[in-house]
C-alpha cells in the first residue's frame, strides 16, 4: 500500500513539478503502458464472488446439519467460513476504487492541462477514503455474519461438545472485530464521508451525478 | 454375508488382485474428484498435477500446503486404525467382523510455485489396504506403504497455430522417492503365535522416476484437445511380492502406464464447463484398461467449482470452495478400489484442506 501511495504521489507530482513537457508526456505514457501490462484477474462476471460465497454458505450449512462425523462438520464449517469471507470480499470489490483506473483518468483527462495542489490532495483523499471504507465494510460484514454463523453452529445446530466452546470463542472474536470495524473510521474516511455511523453496503458514495442510492446514517 | 461368502469362495484361489487408489502422490483435490481424468484442462493451478504440459498456460508464485485424504466412509476408520494403531489379533478380528476389504489413502504435500517450475515435497503419502478372506480359517492380505517424494514439474510451449492447434506443449515431471512398504498374507492364528512386526516386515526402497507429457490444444471446434502422458517412464519402483496364495498390488500408481486424454471446454459468463475423457493403458500403450476409462466434468466459477467423475468402478461428486488463502474441498464417492474382490460399492468421503501463502 505504501508503495502504491508513493507511486501515485510521485506520478501526481511529476507533471506539476516538471517544466519539461516531454518529460510529462513520457511519465504519463509510461504509466498508461504499465497499467495495460498489469496482470488482470480473469472474471466470468462481476457477481461471481457473491455467487460463490452464497453457494459455499448454503452448501456449508446444509452439509453441516446433515453430517454426523466430527471431521466432516469441521470441513463444512471451513466451507461456511470461506463463503462468508467471499461475501465480504465481494463487498470490498464493489466499494473499492480502482486506483489504477482513477489515476489513468486523472492524467489523461483532456479537459485539464494542469492540476493544482488542492486538486491532487482532494483526489488522493477521495481514493484513500473509499479504499478504507471498502476494507472496513468488508471486514464488518464478514465478521458480523461469521459471528452469527459460529453462534448458530454452537447453540442451534447439533454440534459435538468438544467443538461448541471453539465456536463460541470464534463467535466472540468475530463479534469484537465487527463492532470495532463498525465504529472505527480512518481520518481519510472521516474527512470525505464525515464522522457518522456508516455501515450501509448499498451506498458507494460515488460522486458521479447519475449515481443513486439511499443513505441511512446516525449522527452521534 | 452370503455375498461375501460367495465372493470369498470364488476368488480364494486367485493369485493376485489389483487395487486402484484415486489419490496419487502430490495429487490435488480436483485431480482426485475428477477421477484423474483432467489431462486436457488448462488455466488452473491443479492442472499441473493432471498434466505437466499445462504449465505454460498457468503460472503462479507462492507456497501452499495441502492435506488430502479419505475422511469418512465405510472403511475409513478401519484403514486409519490399521496404519496408526498396533496391529493386533483383536484389531484384525474387529475389522473382519465389519468388512472384508478396507482401504485408506492420504496425501500431505507442500508446493512451491515459481514462474519457471513447481517443486512439490510430499512427506507423507500413505496407503493402507487390508483384505480378510476365508471365513472358516481367516486369512489376511495386507498392503501398507509410506512414500516420501520430492518432485520438480515444468513445461514449455513448443508450437503455436500449426496443424490446427492453438498451441502444442510438452511437460515433464521428475521425482525422487523413498518409501517403505509391507505386503503379506497370513493367517489370523499366526498373529497369536508370532509378532506382528515379524508378519508385517517393512522393506525400504529409494529411486528416481518421472512423467513425460504432450498436450495439443485444438483451434478447431470439432477436434478436441488431446493429451498423451507416460507415467513413471523409468518404471523404477519394484515391489517384492511375498510367496503367498493371494497378493494385492496397486495399479495405475507406481508402475509404468500411459494415458490419453480427450477434452473440450466451454466458457460462458456464468462460468466454465470442462469435459475430459481419460483412457488408461499399461506400459507404453500395451493393454487398454477399459474398466478404468473415466469421464471427468468440471464446472468452474473461479472461487467455486463442482467436479464430477464417472467410470465403471468410481463415481464421484466434489465441491471445492476457494478464498484468497484457504481452500476446502469435499467430495462424495461411490467406489470399488479392488473390484475383483468387492461385490458392493464403498461409500467414501474425501476432504482436502489447503492453505496458500
Short mmCIF file of C-alpha atoms in Angstrom, two decimals, chain B:
data_model
loop_
_atom_site.label_atom_id
_atom_site.label_comp_id
_atom_site.label_asym_id
_atom_site.label_seq_id
_atom_site.Cartn_x
_atom_site.Cartn_y
_atom_site.Cartn_z
CA UNK B 1 -22.80 -62.10 4.44
CA UNK B 2 -23.98 -64.53 1.77
CA UNK B 3 -22.48 -62.32 -0.96
CA UNK B 4 -19.25 -62.15 0.99
CA UNK B 5 -19.06 -65.92 1.31
CA UNK B 6 -19.64 -66.37 -2.42
CA UNK B 7 -17.03 -63.74 -3.26
CA UNK B 8 -14.55 -65.37 -0.93
CA UNK B 9 -15.25 -68.81 -2.31
CA UNK B 10 -14.84 -67.70 -5.92
CA UNK B 11 -11.70 -65.68 -5.50
CA UNK B 12 -9.85 -67.56 -2.82
CA UNK B 13 -7.66 -69.21 -5.41
CA UNK B 14 -6.75 -66.05 -7.29
CA UNK B 15 -3.07 -65.31 -7.01
CA UNK B 16 -3.25 -61.53 -7.08
CA UNK B 17 -5.67 -58.67 -7.37
CA UNK B 18 -5.27 -55.00 -8.17
CA UNK B 19 -6.23 -52.05 -6.01
CA UNK B 20 -6.76 -48.64 -7.60
CA UNK B 21 -6.25 -45.55 -5.43
CA UNK B 22 -7.75 -42.30 -6.67
CA UNK B 23 -5.35 -40.18 -4.64
CA UNK B 24 -1.96 -40.22 -6.33
CA UNK B 25 1.21 -38.83 -4.67
CA UNK B 26 1.19 -35.00 -4.73
CA UNK B 27 -2.40 -35.01 -6.02
CA UNK B 28 -4.83 -32.13 -5.77
CA UNK B 29 -8.44 -32.34 -4.71
CA UNK B 30 -9.58 -31.72 -8.28
CA UNK B 31 -7.40 -34.49 -9.68
CA UNK B 32 -8.90 -36.97 -7.26
CA UNK B 33 -12.51 -35.81 -7.58
CA UNK B 34 -12.24 -35.88 -11.38
CA UNK B 35 -11.05 -39.50 -11.19
CA UNK B 36 -7.67 -38.39 -12.62
CA UNK B 37 -9.50 -37.50 -15.82
CA UNK B 38 -8.30 -33.93 -16.33
CA UNK B 39 -5.21 -34.07 -18.56
CA UNK B 40 -6.58 -31.63 -21.17
CA UNK B 41 -7.60 -28.96 -18.64
CA UNK B 42 -5.52 -25.79 -18.56
CA UNK B 43 -5.55 -22.43 -16.81
CA UNK B 44 -5.66 -23.51 -13.18
CA UNK B 45 -3.13 -24.50 -10.53
CA UNK B 46 -4.33 -28.09 -10.13
CA UNK B 47 -3.87 -28.83 -13.85
CA UNK B 48 -0.14 -29.29 -13.26
CA UNK B 49 -0.75 -32.46 -11.29
CA UNK B 50 -3.05 -33.66 -14.11
CA UNK B 51 -0.61 -32.85 -16.87
CA UNK B 52 2.78 -31.06 -16.61
CA UNK B 53 2.34 -29.85 -20.21
CA UNK B 54 -0.29 -27.42 -18.90
CA UNK B 55 2.48 -25.47 -17.16
CA UNK B 56 2.84 -22.75 -19.87
CA UNK B 57 -0.86 -21.84 -19.52
CA UNK B 58 -0.93 -21.12 -15.81
CA UNK B 59 1.89 -19.83 -13.75
CA UNK B 60 1.58 -18.74 -10.17
CA UNK B 61 4.04 -17.91 -7.45
CA UNK B 62 3.82 -18.87 -3.81
CA UNK B 63 3.75 -21.73 -1.34
CA UNK B 64 0.80 -23.91 -0.49
CA UNK B 65 0.26 -26.71 1.98
CA UNK B 66 -2.43 -29.29 1.36
CA UNK B 67 -3.81 -32.32 3.17
CA UNK B 68 -5.99 -34.72 1.21
CA UNK B 69 -7.47 -37.98 2.35
CA UNK B 70 -10.47 -40.14 2.92
CA UNK B 71 -12.25 -38.58 5.86
CA UNK B 72 -15.34 -40.67 6.26
CA UNK B 73 -16.93 -43.77 4.85
CA UNK B 74 -17.32 -47.46 5.28
CA UNK B 75 -13.66 -48.32 5.60
CA UNK B 76 -12.02 -45.13 6.75
CA UNK B 77 -11.82 -45.87 10.47
CA UNK B 78 -10.58 -49.38 9.81
CA UNK B 79 -7.91 -48.21 7.37
CA UNK B 80 -6.80 -45.48 9.75
CA UNK B 81 -6.59 -47.91 12.68
CA UNK B 82 -4.57 -50.22 10.51
CA UNK B 83 -1.95 -47.58 9.80
CA UNK B 84 -1.76 -45.74 13.08
CA UNK B 85 -2.60 -48.41 15.69
CA UNK B 86 -0.57 -51.53 16.56
CA UNK B 87 -1.78 -54.48 14.50
CA UNK B 88 -3.12 -56.98 16.99
CA UNK B 89 -5.37 -60.03 16.77
CA UNK B 90 -8.18 -58.00 18.38
CA UNK B 91 -7.90 -55.29 15.72
CA UNK B 92 -7.95 -57.83 12.89
CA UNK B 93 -10.91 -59.68 14.41
CA UNK B 94 -12.80 -56.40 14.76
CA UNK B 95 -12.08 -55.47 11.13
CA UNK B 96 -13.10 -58.92 9.99
CA UNK B 97 -16.46 -58.61 11.71
CA UNK B 98 -17.17 -55.38 9.86
CA UNK B 99 -15.85 -55.65 6.34
CA UNK B 100 -13.75 -57.90 4.15
CA UNK B 101 -11.86 -55.08 2.36
CA UNK B 102 -10.68 -51.85 3.92
CA UNK B 103 -8.73 -49.12 2.16
CA UNK B 104 -7.20 -45.84 3.30
CA UNK B 105 -5.18 -43.27 1.33
CA UNK B 106 -3.73 -39.96 2.47
CA UNK B 107 -1.51 -37.33 0.89
CA UNK B 108 0.17 -34.37 2.55
CA UNK B 109 2.11 -32.04 0.26
CA UNK B 110 3.88 -28.71 0.22
CA UNK B 111 4.04 -26.96 -3.16
CA UNK B 112 6.41 -24.20 -4.10
CA UNK B 113 5.42 -22.44 -7.32
CA UNK B 114 7.60 -20.17 -9.42
CA UNK B 115 7.33 -18.89 -12.98
CA UNK B 116 9.94 -21.48 -14.02
CA UNK B 117 8.79 -24.67 -12.25
CA UNK B 118 6.77 -26.21 -9.46
CA UNK B 119 8.54 -28.02 -6.64
CA UNK B 120 6.40 -30.43 -4.62
CA UNK B 121 7.51 -32.09 -1.43
CA UNK B 122 5.26 -34.89 -0.23
CA UNK B 123 6.43 -36.04 3.20
CA UNK B 124 3.51 -38.42 3.63
CA UNK B 125 1.75 -40.47 1.03
CA UNK B 126 0.08 -43.30 2.89
CA UNK B 127 -1.73 -46.39 1.70
CA UNK B 128 -3.34 -48.97 3.96
CA UNK B 129 -5.26 -51.82 2.30
CA UNK B 130 -6.49 -54.90 4.10
CA UNK B 131 -8.38 -57.86 2.71
CA UNK B 132 -9.69 -60.57 5.01
CA UNK B 133 -10.90 -63.79 3.39
CA UNK B 134 -11.68 -67.42 4.04
CA UNK B 135 -14.13 -67.12 6.98
CA UNK B 136 -13.60 -70.73 8.12
CA UNK B 137 -9.89 -70.16 8.57
CA UNK B 138 -9.44 -66.38 8.43
CA UNK B 139 -6.53 -65.09 6.38
CA UNK B 140 -5.35 -61.55 5.96
CA UNK B 141 -3.80 -59.92 2.91
CA UNK B 142 -2.17 -56.63 3.74
CA UNK B 143 -0.59 -53.82 1.70
CA UNK B 144 0.89 -50.87 3.58
CA UNK B 145 3.03 -48.09 2.14
CA UNK B 146 4.50 -44.79 3.24
CA UNK B 147 6.20 -42.81 0.47
CA UNK B 148 8.14 -39.57 0.60
CA UNK B 149 8.60 -37.69 -2.69
CA UNK B 150 10.39 -34.61 -3.98
CA UNK B 151 9.07 -33.63 -7.40
CA UNK B 152 10.05 -30.97 -9.95
CA UNK B 153 7.49 -30.14 -12.62
CA UNK B 154 7.66 -27.82 -15.59
CA UNK B 155 6.69 -27.49 -19.24
CA UNK B 156 7.17 -25.47 -22.40
CA UNK B 157 5.11 -24.37 -25.35
CA UNK B 158 6.70 -25.81 -28.50
CA UNK B 159 4.37 -24.59 -31.24
CA UNK B 160 1.57 -22.13 -31.91
CA UNK B 161 -1.04 -22.05 -34.67
CA UNK B 162 0.19 -25.12 -36.52
CA UNK B 163 -1.59 -28.34 -37.51
CA UNK B 164 -4.96 -26.96 -36.40
CA UNK B 165 -3.64 -26.34 -32.92
CA UNK B 166 -3.92 -23.16 -30.94
CA UNK B 167 -0.90 -24.41 -29.05
CA UNK B 168 1.20 -27.53 -28.51
CA UNK B 169 3.23 -28.01 -25.35
CA UNK B 170 5.39 -30.59 -23.63
CA UNK B 171 5.67 -31.25 -19.91
CA UNK B 172 7.98 -33.12 -17.64
CA UNK B 173 7.87 -34.05 -14.00
CA UNK B 174 10.83 -35.73 -12.34
CA UNK B 175 10.80 -37.04 -8.81
CA UNK B 176 12.92 -38.73 -6.20
CA UNK B 177 11.13 -41.10 -3.86
CA UNK B 178 11.85 -43.03 -0.73
CA UNK B 179 9.29 -45.45 0.55
CA UNK B 180 8.75 -48.28 2.97
CA UNK B 181 6.16 -50.92 2.27
CA UNK B 182 4.82 -54.19 3.58
CA UNK B 183 2.87 -56.73 1.56
CA UNK B 184 1.99 -60.09 3.02
CA UNK B 185 -0.75 -62.66 3.54
CA UNK B 186 -1.01 -64.59 6.79
CA UNK B 187 -3.48 -66.48 8.89
CA UNK B 188 -5.29 -64.82 11.77
CA UNK B 189 -3.89 -67.52 14.05
CA UNK B 190 -0.35 -66.53 13.06
CA UNK B 191 -0.96 -63.32 14.99
CA UNK B 192 -1.28 -65.37 18.19
CA UNK B 193 1.95 -67.24 17.69
CA UNK B 194 4.14 -64.60 16.01
CA UNK B 195 4.89 -60.91 16.49
CA UNK B 196 3.01 -58.51 14.21
CA UNK B 197 6.38 -57.00 13.24
CA UNK B 198 7.51 -60.39 12.04
CA UNK B 199 4.43 -60.85 9.87
CA UNK B 200 4.38 -57.27 8.62
CA UNK B 201 8.02 -56.60 7.87
CA UNK B 202 8.59 -53.27 6.11
CA UNK B 203 11.05 -53.03 3.23
CA UNK B 204 12.68 -49.77 2.17
CA UNK B 205 13.39 -48.56 -1.34
CA UNK B 206 14.53 -45.32 -2.97
CA UNK B 207 14.62 -44.31 -6.61
CA UNK B 208 14.12 -41.75 -9.33
CA UNK B 209 11.34 -41.60 -11.90
CA UNK B 210 9.21 -39.19 -13.86
CA UNK B 211 6.35 -38.34 -16.17
CA UNK B 212 6.53 -37.06 -19.75
CA UNK B 213 3.59 -35.44 -21.47
CA UNK B 214 2.35 -33.78 -24.60
CA UNK B 215 -0.68 -31.51 -24.90
CA UNK B 216 -2.44 -30.44 -28.10
CA UNK B 217 -4.90 -27.57 -27.63
CA UNK B 218 -7.16 -27.56 -30.65
CA UNK B 219 -8.18 -24.48 -32.56
CA UNK B 220 -10.88 -26.34 -34.49
CA UNK B 221 -14.29 -26.61 -32.87
CA UNK B 222 -14.96 -30.29 -33.72
CA UNK B 223 -11.47 -31.52 -32.79
CA UNK B 224 -10.93 -31.99 -29.04
CA UNK B 225 -7.88 -31.10 -27.02
CA UNK B 226 -5.63 -34.17 -26.83
CA UNK B 227 -3.05 -35.24 -24.29
CA UNK B 228 -0.59 -38.11 -24.15
CA UNK B 229 1.29 -38.97 -20.98
CA UNK B 230 3.72 -41.65 -19.93
CA UNK B 231 3.71 -42.05 -16.14
CA UNK B 232 6.71 -43.49 -14.27
CA UNK B 233 8.54 -43.87 -17.58
CA UNK B 234 11.64 -45.37 -15.93
CA UNK B 235 9.46 -47.94 -14.14
CA UNK B 236 11.97 -47.86 -11.31
CA UNK B 237 9.74 -48.87 -8.38
CA UNK B 238 9.95 -52.61 -7.85
CA UNK B 239 7.98 -54.28 -5.11
CA UNK B 240 8.95 -57.67 -3.77
CA UNK B 241 5.94 -59.96 -3.84
CA UNK B 242 5.50 -62.39 -0.97
CA UNK B 243 5.30 -66.06 -1.79
CA UNK B 244 1.67 -66.46 -0.75
CA UNK B 245 -1.62 -67.61 -2.26
CA UNK B 246 -3.08 -64.16 -2.50
CA UNK B 247 -1.26 -60.87 -3.01
CA UNK B 248 -2.60 -57.45 -3.69
CA UNK B 249 -0.95 -54.88 -5.90
CA UNK B 250 -1.61 -51.19 -6.60
CA UNK B 251 -2.49 -50.37 -10.19
CA UNK B 252 -2.05 -47.09 -12.11
CA UNK B 253 0.15 -45.77 -9.36
CA UNK B 254 3.80 -46.82 -9.24
CA UNK B 255 4.22 -48.91 -12.38
CA UNK B 256 4.77 -47.54 -15.90
CA UNK B 257 1.50 -46.70 -17.62
CA UNK B 258 0.23 -44.41 -20.36
CA UNK B 259 -2.84 -42.19 -20.54
CA UNK B 260 -4.59 -40.50 -23.43
CA UNK B 261 -7.00 -37.66 -22.71
CA UNK B 262 -9.61 -36.09 -24.98
CA UNK B 263 -11.32 -32.95 -23.79
CA UNK B 264 -13.13 -29.74 -24.51
CA UNK B 265 -14.01 -26.64 -22.54
CA UNK B 266 -16.87 -24.18 -22.91
CA UNK B 267 -16.68 -20.71 -21.43
CA UNK B 268 -19.73 -18.59 -20.65
CA UNK B 269 -20.40 -15.55 -18.49
CA UNK B 270 -21.92 -17.93 -15.94
CA UNK B 271 -18.74 -19.95 -15.59
CA UNK B 272 -16.72 -22.55 -17.42
CA UNK B 273 -17.68 -26.14 -18.22
CA UNK B 274 -14.84 -28.57 -18.95
CA UNK B 275 -15.05 -32.16 -20.10
CA UNK B 276 -12.32 -34.77 -20.33
CA UNK B 277 -12.30 -38.46 -21.19
CA UNK B 278 -9.21 -40.30 -19.96
CA UNK B 279 -8.08 -43.66 -21.32
CA UNK B 280 -5.57 -45.76 -19.38
CA UNK B 281 -3.09 -48.25 -20.85
CA UNK B 282 -0.45 -50.48 -19.32
CA UNK B 283 3.19 -49.76 -20.09
CA UNK B 284 3.62 -47.91 -23.46
CA UNK B 285 0.04 -48.29 -24.78
CA UNK B 286 0.34 -52.09 -24.41
CA UNK B 287 -3.02 -53.07 -22.94
CA UNK B 288 -6.15 -50.91 -22.75
CA UNK B 289 -7.75 -50.87 -19.29
CA UNK B 290 -11.35 -50.35 -20.37
CA UNK B 291 -12.70 -50.57 -16.81
CA UNK B 292 -10.63 -47.59 -15.73
CA UNK B 293 -11.67 -45.25 -18.59
CA UNK B 294 -13.08 -42.19 -16.83
CA UNK B 295 -15.19 -39.21 -17.80
CA UNK B 296 -14.39 -36.08 -15.82
CA UNK B 297 -16.54 -32.94 -15.80
CA UNK B 298 -15.87 -29.64 -14.09
CA UNK B 299 -17.95 -26.52 -13.64
CA UNK B 300 -15.77 -23.63 -12.52
CA UNK B 301 -16.59 -20.15 -11.27
CA UNK B 302 -13.08 -19.22 -10.02
CA UNK B 303 -13.88 -19.40 -6.29
CA UNK B 304 -16.26 -22.33 -6.54
CA UNK B 305 -16.12 -25.48 -8.63
CA UNK B 306 -18.12 -28.68 -8.94
CA UNK B 307 -16.29 -31.80 -10.14
CA UNK B 308 -17.87 -34.99 -11.40
CA UNK B 309 -16.19 -38.26 -12.29
CA UNK B 310 -17.69 -41.41 -13.72
CA UNK B 311 -16.21 -44.78 -14.56
CA UNK B 312 -17.34 -48.36 -14.05
CA UNK B 313 -15.83 -48.58 -10.58
CA UNK B 314 -15.74 -44.97 -9.46
CA UNK B 315 -18.41 -42.29 -9.33
CA UNK B 316 -17.83 -39.05 -7.56
CA UNK B 317 -19.16 -35.55 -6.97
CA UNK B 318 -16.89 -32.99 -5.38
CA UNK B 319 -17.22 -29.34 -4.35
CA UNK B 320 -14.25 -27.04 -4.00
CA UNK B 321 -14.51 -23.66 -2.31
CA UNK B 322 -11.69 -21.17 -2.53
CA UNK B 323 -10.80 -17.96 -0.82
CA UNK B 324 -7.62 -15.93 -1.09
CA UNK B 325 -5.54 -18.11 1.23
CA UNK B 326 -7.68 -21.06 2.23
CA UNK B 327 -9.41 -23.76 0.17
CA UNK B 328 -11.67 -26.57 1.29
CA UNK B 329 -12.77 -29.43 -0.94
CA UNK B 330 -15.23 -32.13 -0.07
CA UNK B 331 -16.33 -34.98 -2.27
CA UNK B 332 -18.59 -37.99 -2.06
CA UNK B 333 -17.54 -41.13 -3.91
CA UNK B 334 -19.05 -44.49 -4.64
CA UNK B 335 -16.15 -46.73 -5.46
CA UNK B 336 -14.71 -50.17 -5.83
CA UNK B 337 -10.97 -49.85 -5.34
CA UNK B 338 -10.50 -53.61 -5.70
CA UNK B 339 -13.39 -54.64 -7.98
CA UNK B 340 -12.34 -58.27 -8.23
CA UNK B 341 -12.96 -58.89 -4.53
CA UNK B 342 -15.64 -56.27 -3.83
CA UNK B 343 -19.21 -57.15 -4.62
CA UNK B 344 -20.61 -53.85 -3.30
CA UNK B 345 -19.54 -50.25 -3.72
CA UNK B 346 -17.87 -48.42 -0.84
CA UNK B 347 -19.25 -45.00 0.04
CA UNK B 348 -16.40 -42.66 0.85
CA UNK B 349 -15.92 -39.01 1.64
CA UNK B 350 -12.69 -37.28 0.67
CA UNK B 351 -11.59 -33.96 2.13
CA UNK B 352 -8.87 -31.53 1.22
CA UNK B 353 -7.71 -28.54 3.25
CA UNK B 354 -5.24 -26.22 1.55
CA UNK B 355 -3.52 -23.09 2.79
CA UNK B 356 -1.81 -20.82 0.24
CA UNK B 357 0.74 -18.14 1.12
#
